[in-house]
Amino acid sequence: MLIDYKNAKIIQTDGEAILTDVNFHVDEGEFVYIIGRVGSGKSSLLKTIYKELDIEEADEATVLDTDLKSIRRKQIPALRRQMGIVFQDFQLLSNRTVYKNLRFVLRATGWEKDKVDARIDEVLTLVGMKDKMLRMPHELSGGEQQRIAIARALLNHPKLIVADEPTGNLDAETAAGIMDLLREISQTGTAVIMSTHNMPLLDQYPGIVYRCFKGHLEEVTGDYNKMKIAEEED
């Protein structure tokens, strides 16, 4: 099991609990959605996975065989190197080419210099962006920038991808291309966990569905369609 939370409490940076009694589990190759209204705790849950937020209380809180309750600060970079993180706003270095964005990550994570170029070629080919290697981020469309962000997330052969609203700023057609790519990645054995408020995606790209609602997290894989209207009206 890649992620195992049992009765966890998630606290925001202001000290307020946003989710309590969280039971959340992710296995290899699973495609997992986190849904819920803005402010319901989706991003906070994801941030605990890569240890940007702490879990103060839990019966169990492990990610990639690491106990989040006892991990030391100096161990966090090693944990993060085992996962890829994709943000809604891409977070590419604006003053560097695509190639130099990716090279920066590989050099920072200890790759040998003579293996860097081959790995960059591999991930850019995978996301269909090899011909954009020498472009600057501002020269790319939103969908292209998100593909580069996914390529960056794949550099260190991650066991899981954490994606926070990866299609939130994209049009429907571009979003579908990003979803196709993420599904292909999950089929290679890498788990994908993504937050979204785009409910039609769940029908087009089925997966395991959890909902953040009224301070709790619940699995709603078989029932999320019934909750669309109720959630909007609540």
C-alpha positions as protocol buffer text, in pm:
chain_id: "A"
residue {
  index: 1
  type: MET
  ca { x: 0 y: 0 z: 0 }
}
residue {
  index: 2
  type: LEU
  ca { x: 147 y: 334 z: -107 }
}
residue {
  index: 3
  type: ILE
  ca { x: -65 y: 550 z: 125 }
}
residue {
  index: 4
  type: ASP
  ca { x: -240 y: 441 z: 442 }
}
residue {
  index: 5
  type: TYR
  ca { x: -420 y: 692 z: 664 }
}
residue {
  index: 6
  type: LYS
  ca { x: -630 y: 569 z: 954 }
}
residue {
  index: 7
  type: ASN
  ca { x: -831 y: 810 z: 1168 }
}
residue {
  index: 8
  type: ALA
  ca { x: -606 y: 1101 z: 1074 }
}
residue {
  index: 9
  type: LYS
  ca { x: -669 y: 1465 z: 1158 }
}
residue {
  index: 10
  type: ILE
  ca { x: -553 y: 1726 z: 908 }
}
residue {
  index: 11
  type: ILE
  ca { x: -471 y: 2070 z: 1045 }
}
residue {
  index: 12
  type: GLN
  ca { x: -430 y: 2381 z: 830 }
}
residue {
  index: 13
  type: THR
  ca { x: -146 y: 2628 z: 881 }
}
residue {
  index: 14
  type: ASP
  ca { x: -373 y: 2848 z: 1095 }
}
residue {
  index: 15
  type: GLY
  ca { x: -416 y: 2561 z: 1340 }
}
residue {
  index: 16
  type: GLU
  ca { x: -776 y: 2481 z: 1245 }
}
residue {
  index: 17
  type: ALA
  ca { x: -874 y: 2120 z: 1173 }
}
residue {
  index: 18
  type: ILE
  ca { x: -1017 y: 2092 z: 821 }
}
residue {
  index: 19
  type: LEU
  ca { x: -1058 y: 1712 z: 802 }
}
residue {
  index: 20
  type: THR
  ca { x: -1099 y: 1464 z: 1087 }
}
residue {
  index: 21
  type: ASP
  ca { x: -1120 y: 1085 z: 1108 }
}
residue {
  index: 22
  type: VAL
  ca { x: -957 y: 1053 z: 765 }
}
residue {
  index: 23
  type: ASN
  ca { x: -929 y: 700 z: 631 }
}
residue {
  index: 24
  type: PHE
  ca { x: -754 y: 706 z: 295 }
}
residue {
  index: 25
  type: HIS
  ca { x: -574 y: 428 z: 111 }
}
residue {
  index: 26
  type: VAL
  ca { x: -394 y: 414 z: -224 }
}
residue {
  index: 27
  type: ASP
  ca { x: -236 y: 110 z: -389 }
}
residue {
  index: 28
  type: GLU
  ca { x: 4 y: 78 z: -680 }
}
residue {
  index: 29
  type: GLY
  ca { x: -142 y: 177 z: -1016 }
}
residue {
  index: 30
  type: GLU
  ca { x: -468 y: 316 z: -877 }
}
residue {
  index: 31
  type: PHE
  ca { x: -629 y: 630 z: -1018 }
}
residue {
  index: 32
  type: VAL
  ca { x: -782 y: 822 z: -730 }
}
residue {
  index: 33
  type: TYR
  ca { x: -992 y: 1137 z: -736 }
}
residue {
  index: 34
  type: ILE
  ca { x: -1043 y: 1380 z: -448 }
}
residue {
  index: 35
  type: ILE
  ca { x: -1357 y: 1588 z: -502 }
}
residue {
  index: 36
  type: GLY
  ca { x: -1532 y: 1853 z: -297 }
}
residue {
  index: 37
  type: ARG
  ca { x: -1613 y: 2221 z: -290 }
}
residue {
  index: 38
  type: VAL
  ca { x: -1348 y: 2492 z: -271 }
}
residue {
  index: 39
  type: GLY
  ca { x: -1219 y: 2505 z: 86 }
}
residue {
  index: 40
  type: SER
  ca { x: -1338 y: 2155 z: 173 }
}
residue {
  index: 41
  type: GLY
  ca { x: -988 y: 2018 z: 233 }
}
residue {
  index: 42
  type: LYS
  ca { x: -882 y: 1870 z: -102 }
}
residue {
  index: 43
  type: SER
  ca { x: -555 y: 2058 z: -131 }
}
residue {
  index: 44
  type: SER
  ca { x: -481 y: 2020 z: 240 }
}
residue {
  index: 45
  type: LEU
  ca { x: -514 y: 1643 z: 210 }
}
residue {
  index: 46
  type: LEU
  ca { x: -275 y: 1638 z: -86 }
}
residue {
  index: 47
  type: LYS
  ca { x: -25 y: 1860 z: 95 }
}
residue {
  index: 48
  type: THR
  ca { x: 2 y: 1607 z: 378 }
}
residue {
  index: 49
  type: ILE
  ca { x: 114 y: 1342 z: 127 }
}
residue {
  index: 50
  type: TYR
  ca { x: 426 y: 1539 z: 33 }
}
residue {
  index: 51
  type: LYS
  ca { x: 460 y: 1678 z: 386 }
}
residue {
  index: 52
  type: GLU
  ca { x: 385 y: 2042 z: 322 }
}
residue {
  index: 53
  type: LEU
  ca { x: 125 y: 2006 z: 598 }
}
residue {
  index: 54
  type: ASP
  ca { x: 175 y: 1794 z: 907 }
}
residue {
  index: 55
  type: ILE
  ca { x: -59 y: 1526 z: 1036 }
}
residue {
  index: 56
  type: GLU
  ca { x: -87 y: 1596 z: 1407 }
}
residue {
  index: 57
  type: GLU
  ca { x: -294 y: 1296 z: 1507 }
}
residue {
  index: 58
  type: ALA
  ca { x: -356 y: 956 z: 1346 }
}
residue {
  index: 59
  type: ASP
  ca { x: -367 y: 588 z: 1424 }
}
residue {
  index: 60
  type: GLU
  ca { x: -172 y: 538 z: 1101 }
}
residue {
  index: 61
  type: ALA
  ca { x: -22 y: 786 z: 854 }
}
residue {
  index: 62
  type: THR
  ca { x: 224 y: 629 z: 612 }
}
residue {
  index: 63
  type: VAL
  ca { x: 328 y: 732 z: 262 }
}
residue {
  index: 64
  type: LEU
  ca { x: 567 y: 511 z: 65 }
}
residue {
  index: 65
  type: ASP
  ca { x: 657 y: 317 z: 381 }
}
residue {
  index: 66
  type: THR
  ca { x: 740 y: 641 z: 564 }
}
residue {
  index: 67
  type: ASP
  ca { x: 568 y: 726 z: 892 }
}
residue {
  index: 68
  type: LEU
  ca { x: 452 y: 1086 z: 853 }
}
residue {
  index: 69
  type: LYS
  ca { x: 408 y: 1124 z: 1228 }
}
residue {
  index: 70
  type: SER
  ca { x: 774 y: 1065 z: 1305 }
}
residue {
  index: 71
  type: ILE
  ca { x: 956 y: 1172 z: 988 }
}
residue {
  index: 72
  type: ARG
  ca { x: 1234 y: 1425 z: 1043 }
}
residue {
  index: 73
  type: ARG
  ca { x: 1260 y: 1742 z: 836 }
}
residue {
  index: 74
  type: LYS
  ca { x: 1588 y: 1630 z: 678 }
}
residue {
  index: 75
  type: GLN
  ca { x: 1412 y: 1314 z: 551 }
}
residue {
  index: 76
  type: ILE
  ca { x: 1135 y: 1500 z: 364 }
}
residue {
  index: 77
  type: PRO
  ca { x: 1336 y: 1563 z: 42 }
}
residue {
  index: 78
  type: ALA
  ca { x: 1402 y: 1189 z: 7 }
}
residue {
  index: 79
  type: LEU
  ca { x: 1030 y: 1118 z: 47 }
}
residue {
  index: 80
  type: ARG
  ca { x: 937 y: 1378 z: -214 }
}
residue {
  index: 81
  type: ARG
  ca { x: 1186 y: 1233 z: -463 }
}
residue {
  index: 82
  type: GLN
  ca { x: 976 y: 916 z: -469 }
}
residue {
  index: 83
  type: MET
  ca { x: 670 y: 1105 z: -595 }
}
residue {
  index: 84
  type: GLY
  ca { x: 583 y: 1356 z: -863 }
}
residue {
  index: 85
  type: ILE
  ca { x: 381 y: 1669 z: -785 }
}
residue {
  index: 86
  type: VAL
  ca { x: 174 y: 1854 z: -1046 }
}
residue {
  index: 87
  type: PHE
  ca { x: 16 y: 2190 z: -969 }
}
residue {
  index: 88
  type: GLN
  ca { x: -269 y: 2378 z: -1135 }
}
residue {
  index: 89
  type: ASP
  ca { x: -41 y: 2675 z: -1209 }
}
residue {
  index: 90
  type: PHE
  ca { x: 244 y: 2462 z: -1351 }
}
residue {
  index: 91
  type: GLN
  ca { x: 521 y: 2626 z: -1138 }
}
residue {
  index: 92
  type: LEU
  ca { x: 783 y: 2615 z: -1413 }
}
residue {
  index: 93
  type: LEU
  ca { x: 1091 y: 2835 z: -1382 }
}
residue {
  index: 94
  type: SER
  ca { x: 999 y: 3122 z: -1614 }
}
residue {
  index: 95
  type: ASN
  ca { x: 1357 y: 3226 z: -1694 }
}
residue {
  index: 96
  type: ARG
  ca { x: 1472 y: 2881 z: -1812 }
}
residue {
  index: 97
  type: THR
  ca { x: 1397 y: 2670 z: -2116 }
}
residue {
  index: 98
  type: VAL
  ca { x: 1202 y: 2347 z: -2087 }
}
residue {
  index: 99
  type: TYR
  ca { x: 1531 y: 2156 z: -2104 }
}
residue {
  index: 100
  type: LYS
  ca { x: 1689 y: 2366 z: -1829 }
}
residue {
  index: 101
  type: ASN
  ca { x: 1377 y: 2333 z: -1610 }
}
residue {
  index: 102
  type: LEU
  ca { x: 1409 y: 1956 z: -1624 }
}
residue {
  index: 103
  type: ARG
  ca { x: 1788 y: 1953 z: -1596 }
}
residue {
  index: 104
  type: PHE
  ca { x: 1762 y: 2166 z: -1280 }
}
residue {
  index: 105
  type: VAL
  ca { x: 1546 y: 1899 z: -1113 }
}
residue {
  index: 106
  type: LEU
  ca { x: 1771 y: 1610 z: -1214 }
}
residue {
  index: 107
  type: ARG
  ca { x: 2088 y: 1782 z: -1102 }
}
residue {
  index: 108
  type: ALA
  ca { x: 1926 y: 1887 z: -773 }
}
residue {
  index: 109
  type: THR
  ca { x: 1821 y: 1528 z: -705 }
}
residue {
  index: 110
  type: GLY
  ca { x: 2165 y: 1380 z: -765 }
}
residue {
  index: 111
  type: TRP
  ca { x: 2151 y: 1240 z: -1118 }
}
residue {
  index: 112
  type: GLU
  ca { x: 2486 y: 1175 z: -1284 }
}
residue {
  index: 113
  type: LYS
  ca { x: 2560 y: 1435 z: -1549 }
}
residue {
  index: 114
  type: ASP
  ca { x: 2599 y: 1183 z: -1832 }
}
residue {
  index: 115
  type: LYS
  ca { x: 2249 y: 1041 z: -1771 }
}
residue {
  index: 116
  type: VAL
  ca { x: 2059 y: 1369 z: -1754 }
}
residue {
  index: 117
  type: ASP
  ca { x: 2003 y: 1428 z: -2126 }
}
residue {
  index: 118
  type: ALA
  ca { x: 1879 y: 1074 z: -2189 }
}
residue {
  index: 119
  type: ARG
  ca { x: 1623 y: 1100 z: -1908 }
}
residue {
  index: 120
  type: ILE
  ca { x: 1499 y: 1436 z: -2031 }
}
residue {
  index: 121
  type: ASP
  ca { x: 1455 y: 1291 z: -2379 }
}
residue {
  index: 122
  type: GLU
  ca { x: 1259 y: 999 z: -2232 }
}
residue {
  index: 123
  type: VAL
  ca { x: 1008 y: 1204 z: -2033 }
}
residue {
  index: 124
  type: LEU
  ca { x: 955 y: 1465 z: -2303 }
}
residue {
  index: 125
  type: THR
  ca { x: 892 y: 1191 z: -2557 }
}
residue {
  index: 126
  type: LEU
  ca { x: 644 y: 1030 z: -2320 }
}
residue {
  index: 127
  type: VAL
  ca { x: 440 y: 1350 z: -2287 }
}
residue {
  index: 128
  type: GLY
  ca { x: 473 y: 1439 z: -2656 }
}
residue {
  index: 129
  type: MET
  ca { x: 681 y: 1751 z: -2601 }
}
residue {
  index: 130
  type: LYS
  ca { x: 1032 y: 1664 z: -2721 }
}
residue {
  index: 131
  type: ASP
  ca { x: 1012 y: 1926 z: -2996 }
}
residue {
  index: 132
  type: LYS
  ca { x: 952 y: 2197 z: -2732 }
}
residue {
  index: 133
  type: MET
  ca { x: 1274 y: 2129 z: -2542 }
}
residue {
  index: 134
  type: LEU
  ca { x: 1434 y: 2464 z: -2616 }
}
residue {
  index: 135
  type: ARG
  ca { x: 1121 y: 2676 z: -2571 }
}
residue {
  index: 136
  type: MET
  ca { x: 1066 y: 2911 z: -2279 }
}
residue {
  index: 137
  type: PRO
  ca { x: 755 y: 2851 z: -2067 }
}
residue {
  index: 138
  type: HIS
  ca { x: 587 y: 3171 z: -2188 }
}
residue {
  index: 139
  type: GLU
  ca { x: 612 y: 3041 z: -2545 }
}
residue {
  index: 140
  type: LEU
  ca { x: 394 y: 2741 z: -2460 }
}
residue {
  index: 141
  type: SER
  ca { x: 17 y: 2708 z: -2425 }
}
residue {
  index: 142
  type: GLY
  ca { x: -138 y: 2616 z: -2093 }
}
residue {
  index: 143
  type: GLY
  ca { x: -180 y: 2255 z: -2199 }
}
residue {
  index: 144
  type: GLU
  ca { x: 181 y: 2237 z: -2316 }
}
residue {
  index: 145
  type: GLN
  ca { x: 305 y: 2383 z: -1988 }
}
residue {
  index: 146
  type: GLN
  ca { x: 104 y: 2124 z: -1797 }
}
residue {
  index: 147
  type: ARG
  ca { x: 258 y: 1846 z: -2007 }
}
residue {
  index: 148
  type: ILE
  ca { x: 600 y: 1980 z: -1917 }
}
residue {
  index: 149
  type: ALA
  ca { x: 497 y: 1987 z: -1551 }
}
residue {
  index: 150
  type: ILE
  ca { x: 395 y: 1620 z: -1580 }
}
residue {
  index: 151
  type: ALA
  ca { x: 726 y: 1541 z: -1751 }
}
residue {
  index: 152
  type: ARG
  ca { x: 904 y: 1706 z: -1458 }
}
residue {
  index: 153
  type: ALA
  ca { x: 699 y: 1499 z: -1214 }
}
residue {
  index: 154
  type: LEU
  ca { x: 805 y: 1180 z: -1393 }
}
residue {
  index: 155
  type: LEU
  ca { x: 1180 y: 1248 z: -1392 }
}
residue {
  index: 156
  type: ASN
  ca { x: 1267 y: 1042 z: -1085 }
}
residue {
  index: 157
  type: HIS
  ca { x: 1054 y: 737 z: -1175 }
}
residue {
  index: 158
  type: PRO
  ca { x: 792 y: 816 z: -906 }
}
residue {
  index: 159
  type: LYS
  ca { x: 575 y: 556 z: -739 }
}
residue {
  index: 160
  type: LEU
  ca { x: 290 y: 804 z: -727 }
}
residue {
  index: 161
  type: ILE
  ca { x: 181 y: 1130 z: -888 }
}
residue {
  index: 162
  type: VAL
  ca { x: 0 y: 1391 z: -678 }
}
residue {
  index: 163
  type: ALA
  ca { x: -190 y: 1635 z: -899 }
}
residue {
  index: 164
  type: ASP
  ca { x: -378 y: 1933 z: -751 }
}
residue {
  index: 165
  type: GLU
  ca { x: -646 y: 2046 z: -1000 }
}
residue {
  index: 166
  type: PRO
  ca { x: -419 y: 1968 z: -1299 }
}
residue {
  index: 167
  type: THR
  ca { x: -692 y: 2055 z: -1551 }
}
residue {
  index: 168
  type: GLY
  ca { x: -837 y: 2352 z: -1363 }
}
residue {
  index: 169
  type: ASN
  ca { x: -700 y: 2620 z: -1597 }
}
residue {
  index: 170
  type: LEU
  ca { x: -745 y: 2426 z: -1922 }
}
residue {
  index: 171
  type: ASP
  ca { x: -1019 y: 2410 z: -2182 }
}
residue {
  index: 172
  type: ALA
  ca { x: -1214 y: 2085 z: -2221 }
}
residue {
  index: 173
  type: GLU
  ca { x: -1016 y: 1948 z: -2515 }
}
residue {
  index: 174
  type: THR
  ca { x: -679 y: 2022 z: -2359 }
}
residue {
  index: 175
  type: ALA
  ca { x: -797 y: 1881 z: -2026 }
}
residue {
  index: 176
  type: ALA
  ca { x: -894 y: 1557 z: -2199 }
}
residue {
  index: 177
  type: GLY
  ca { x: -541 y: 1527 z: -2338 }
}
residue {
  index: 178
  type: ILE
  ca { x: -392 y: 1573 z: -1991 }
}
residue {
  index: 179
  type: MET
  ca { x: -633 y: 1312 z: -1850 }
}
residue {
  index: 180
  type: ASP
  ca { x: -540 y: 1064 z: -2123 }
}
residue {
  index: 181
  type: LEU
  ca { x: -175 y: 1113 z: -2031 }
}
residue {
  index: 182
  type: LEU
  ca { x: -235 y: 1067 z: -1658 }
}
residue {
  index: 183
  type: ARG
  ca { x: -436 y: 750 z: -1721 }
}
residue {
  index: 184
  type: GLU
  ca { x: -156 y: 609 z: -1935 }
}
residue {
  index: 185
  type: ILE
  ca { x: 87 y: 680 z: -1652 }
}
residue {
  index: 186
  type: SER
  ca { x: -133 y: 498 z: -1399 }
}
residue {
  index: 187
  type: GLN
  ca { x: -148 y: 195 z: -1628 }
}
residue {
  index: 188
  type: THR
  ca { x: 231 y: 160 z: -1598 }
}
residue {
  index: 189
  type: GLY
  ca { x: 192 y: 103 z: -1222 }
}
residue {
  index: 190
  type: THR
  ca { x: 238 y: 460 z: -1096 }
}
residue {
  index: 191
  type: ALA
  ca { x: -56 y: 561 z: -878 }
}
residue {
  index: 192
  type: VAL
  ca { x: -221 y: 894 z: -962 }
}
residue {
  index: 193
  type: ILE
  ca { x: -407 y: 1101 z: -702 }
}
residue {
  index: 194
  type: MET
  ca { x: -576 y: 1413 z: -831 }
}
residue {
  index: 195
  type: SER
  ca { x: -811 y: 1669 z: -688 }
}
residue {
  index: 196
  type: THR
  ca { x: -1077 y: 1813 z: -915 }
}
residue {
  index: 197
  type: HIS
  ca { x: -1407 y: 1995 z: -918 }
}
residue {
  index: 198
  type: ASN
  ca { x: -1466 y: 1892 z: -1281 }
}
residue {
  index: 199
  type: MET
  ca { x: -1726 y: 1621 z: -1221 }
}
residue {
  index: 200
  type: PRO
  ca { x: -1767 y: 1512 z: -1587 }
}
residue {
  index: 201
  type: LEU
  ca { x: -1407 y: 1387 z: -1578 }
}
residue {
  index: 202
  type: LEU
  ca { x: -1511 y: 1117 z: -1332 }
}
residue {
  index: 203
  type: ASP
  ca { x: -1752 y: 971 z: -1584 }
}
residue {
  index: 204
  type: GLN
  ca { x: -1509 y: 992 z: -1875 }
}
residue {
  index: 205
  type: TYR
  ca { x: -1210 y: 857 z: -1681 }
}
residue {
  index: 206
  type: PRO
  ca { x: -1337 y: 625 z: -1406 }
}
residue {
  index: 207
  type: GLY
  ca { x: -1138 y: 578 z: -1088 }
}
residue {
  index: 208
  type: ILE
  ca { x: -1169 y: 556 z: -712 }
}
residue {
  index: 209
  type: VAL
  ca { x: -1349 y: 864 z: -579 }
}
residue {
  index: 210
  type: TYR
  ca { x: -1318 y: 1025 z: -236 }
}
residue {
  index: 211
  type: ARG
  ca { x: -1514 y: 1333 z: -131 }
}
residue {
  index: 212
  type: CYS
  ca { x: -1418 y: 1602 z: 120 }
}
residue {
  index: 213
  type: PHE
  ca { x: -1743 y: 1713 z: 279 }
}
residue {
  index: 214
  type: LYS
  ca { x: -1829 y: 1880 z: 609 }
}
residue {
  index: 215
  type: GLY
  ca { x: -1491 y: 1809 z: 765 }
}
residue {
  index: 216
  type: HIS
  ca { x: -1474 y: 1445 z: 666 }
}
residue {
  index: 217
  type: LEU
  ca { x: -1339 y: 1230 z: 383 }
}
residue {
  index: 218
  type: GLU
  ca { x: -1558 y: 954 z: 244 }
}
residue {
  index: 219
  type: GLU
  ca { x: -1520 y: 712 z: -43 }
}
residue {
  index: 220
  type: VAL
  ca { x: -1807 y: 767 z: -287 }
}
residue {
  index: 221
  type: THR
  ca { x: -1691 y: 572 z: -592 }
}
residue {
  index: 222
  type: GLY
  ca { x: -2027 y: 418 z: -663 }
}
residue {
  index: 223
  type: ASP
  ca { x: -2238 y: 712 z: -551 }
}
residue {
  index: 224
  type: TYR
  ca { x: -2074 y: 1036 z: -658 }
}
residue {
  index: 225
  type: ASN
  ca { x: -2327 y: 1095 z: -938 }
}
residue {
  index: 226
  type: LYS
  ca { x: -2610 y: 1100 z: -684 }
}
residue {
  index: 227
  type: MET
  ca { x: -2431 y: 1367 z: -484 }
}
residue {
  index: 228
  type: LYS
  ca { x: -2379 y: 1630 z: -753 }
}
residue {
  index: 229
  type: ILE
  ca { x: -2708 y: 1813 z: -702 }
}
residue {
  index: 230
  type: ALA
  ca { x: -2714 y: 1762 z: -326 }
}
residue {
  index: 231
  type: GLU
  ca { x: -2364 y: 1901 z: -290 }
}
residue {
  index: 232
  type: GLU
  ca { x: -2438 y: 2212 z: -493 }
}
residue {
  index: 233
  type: GLU
  ca { x: -2753 y: 2283 z: -295 }
}
residue {
  index: 234
  type: ASP
  ca { x: -2610 y: 2213 z: 48 }
}
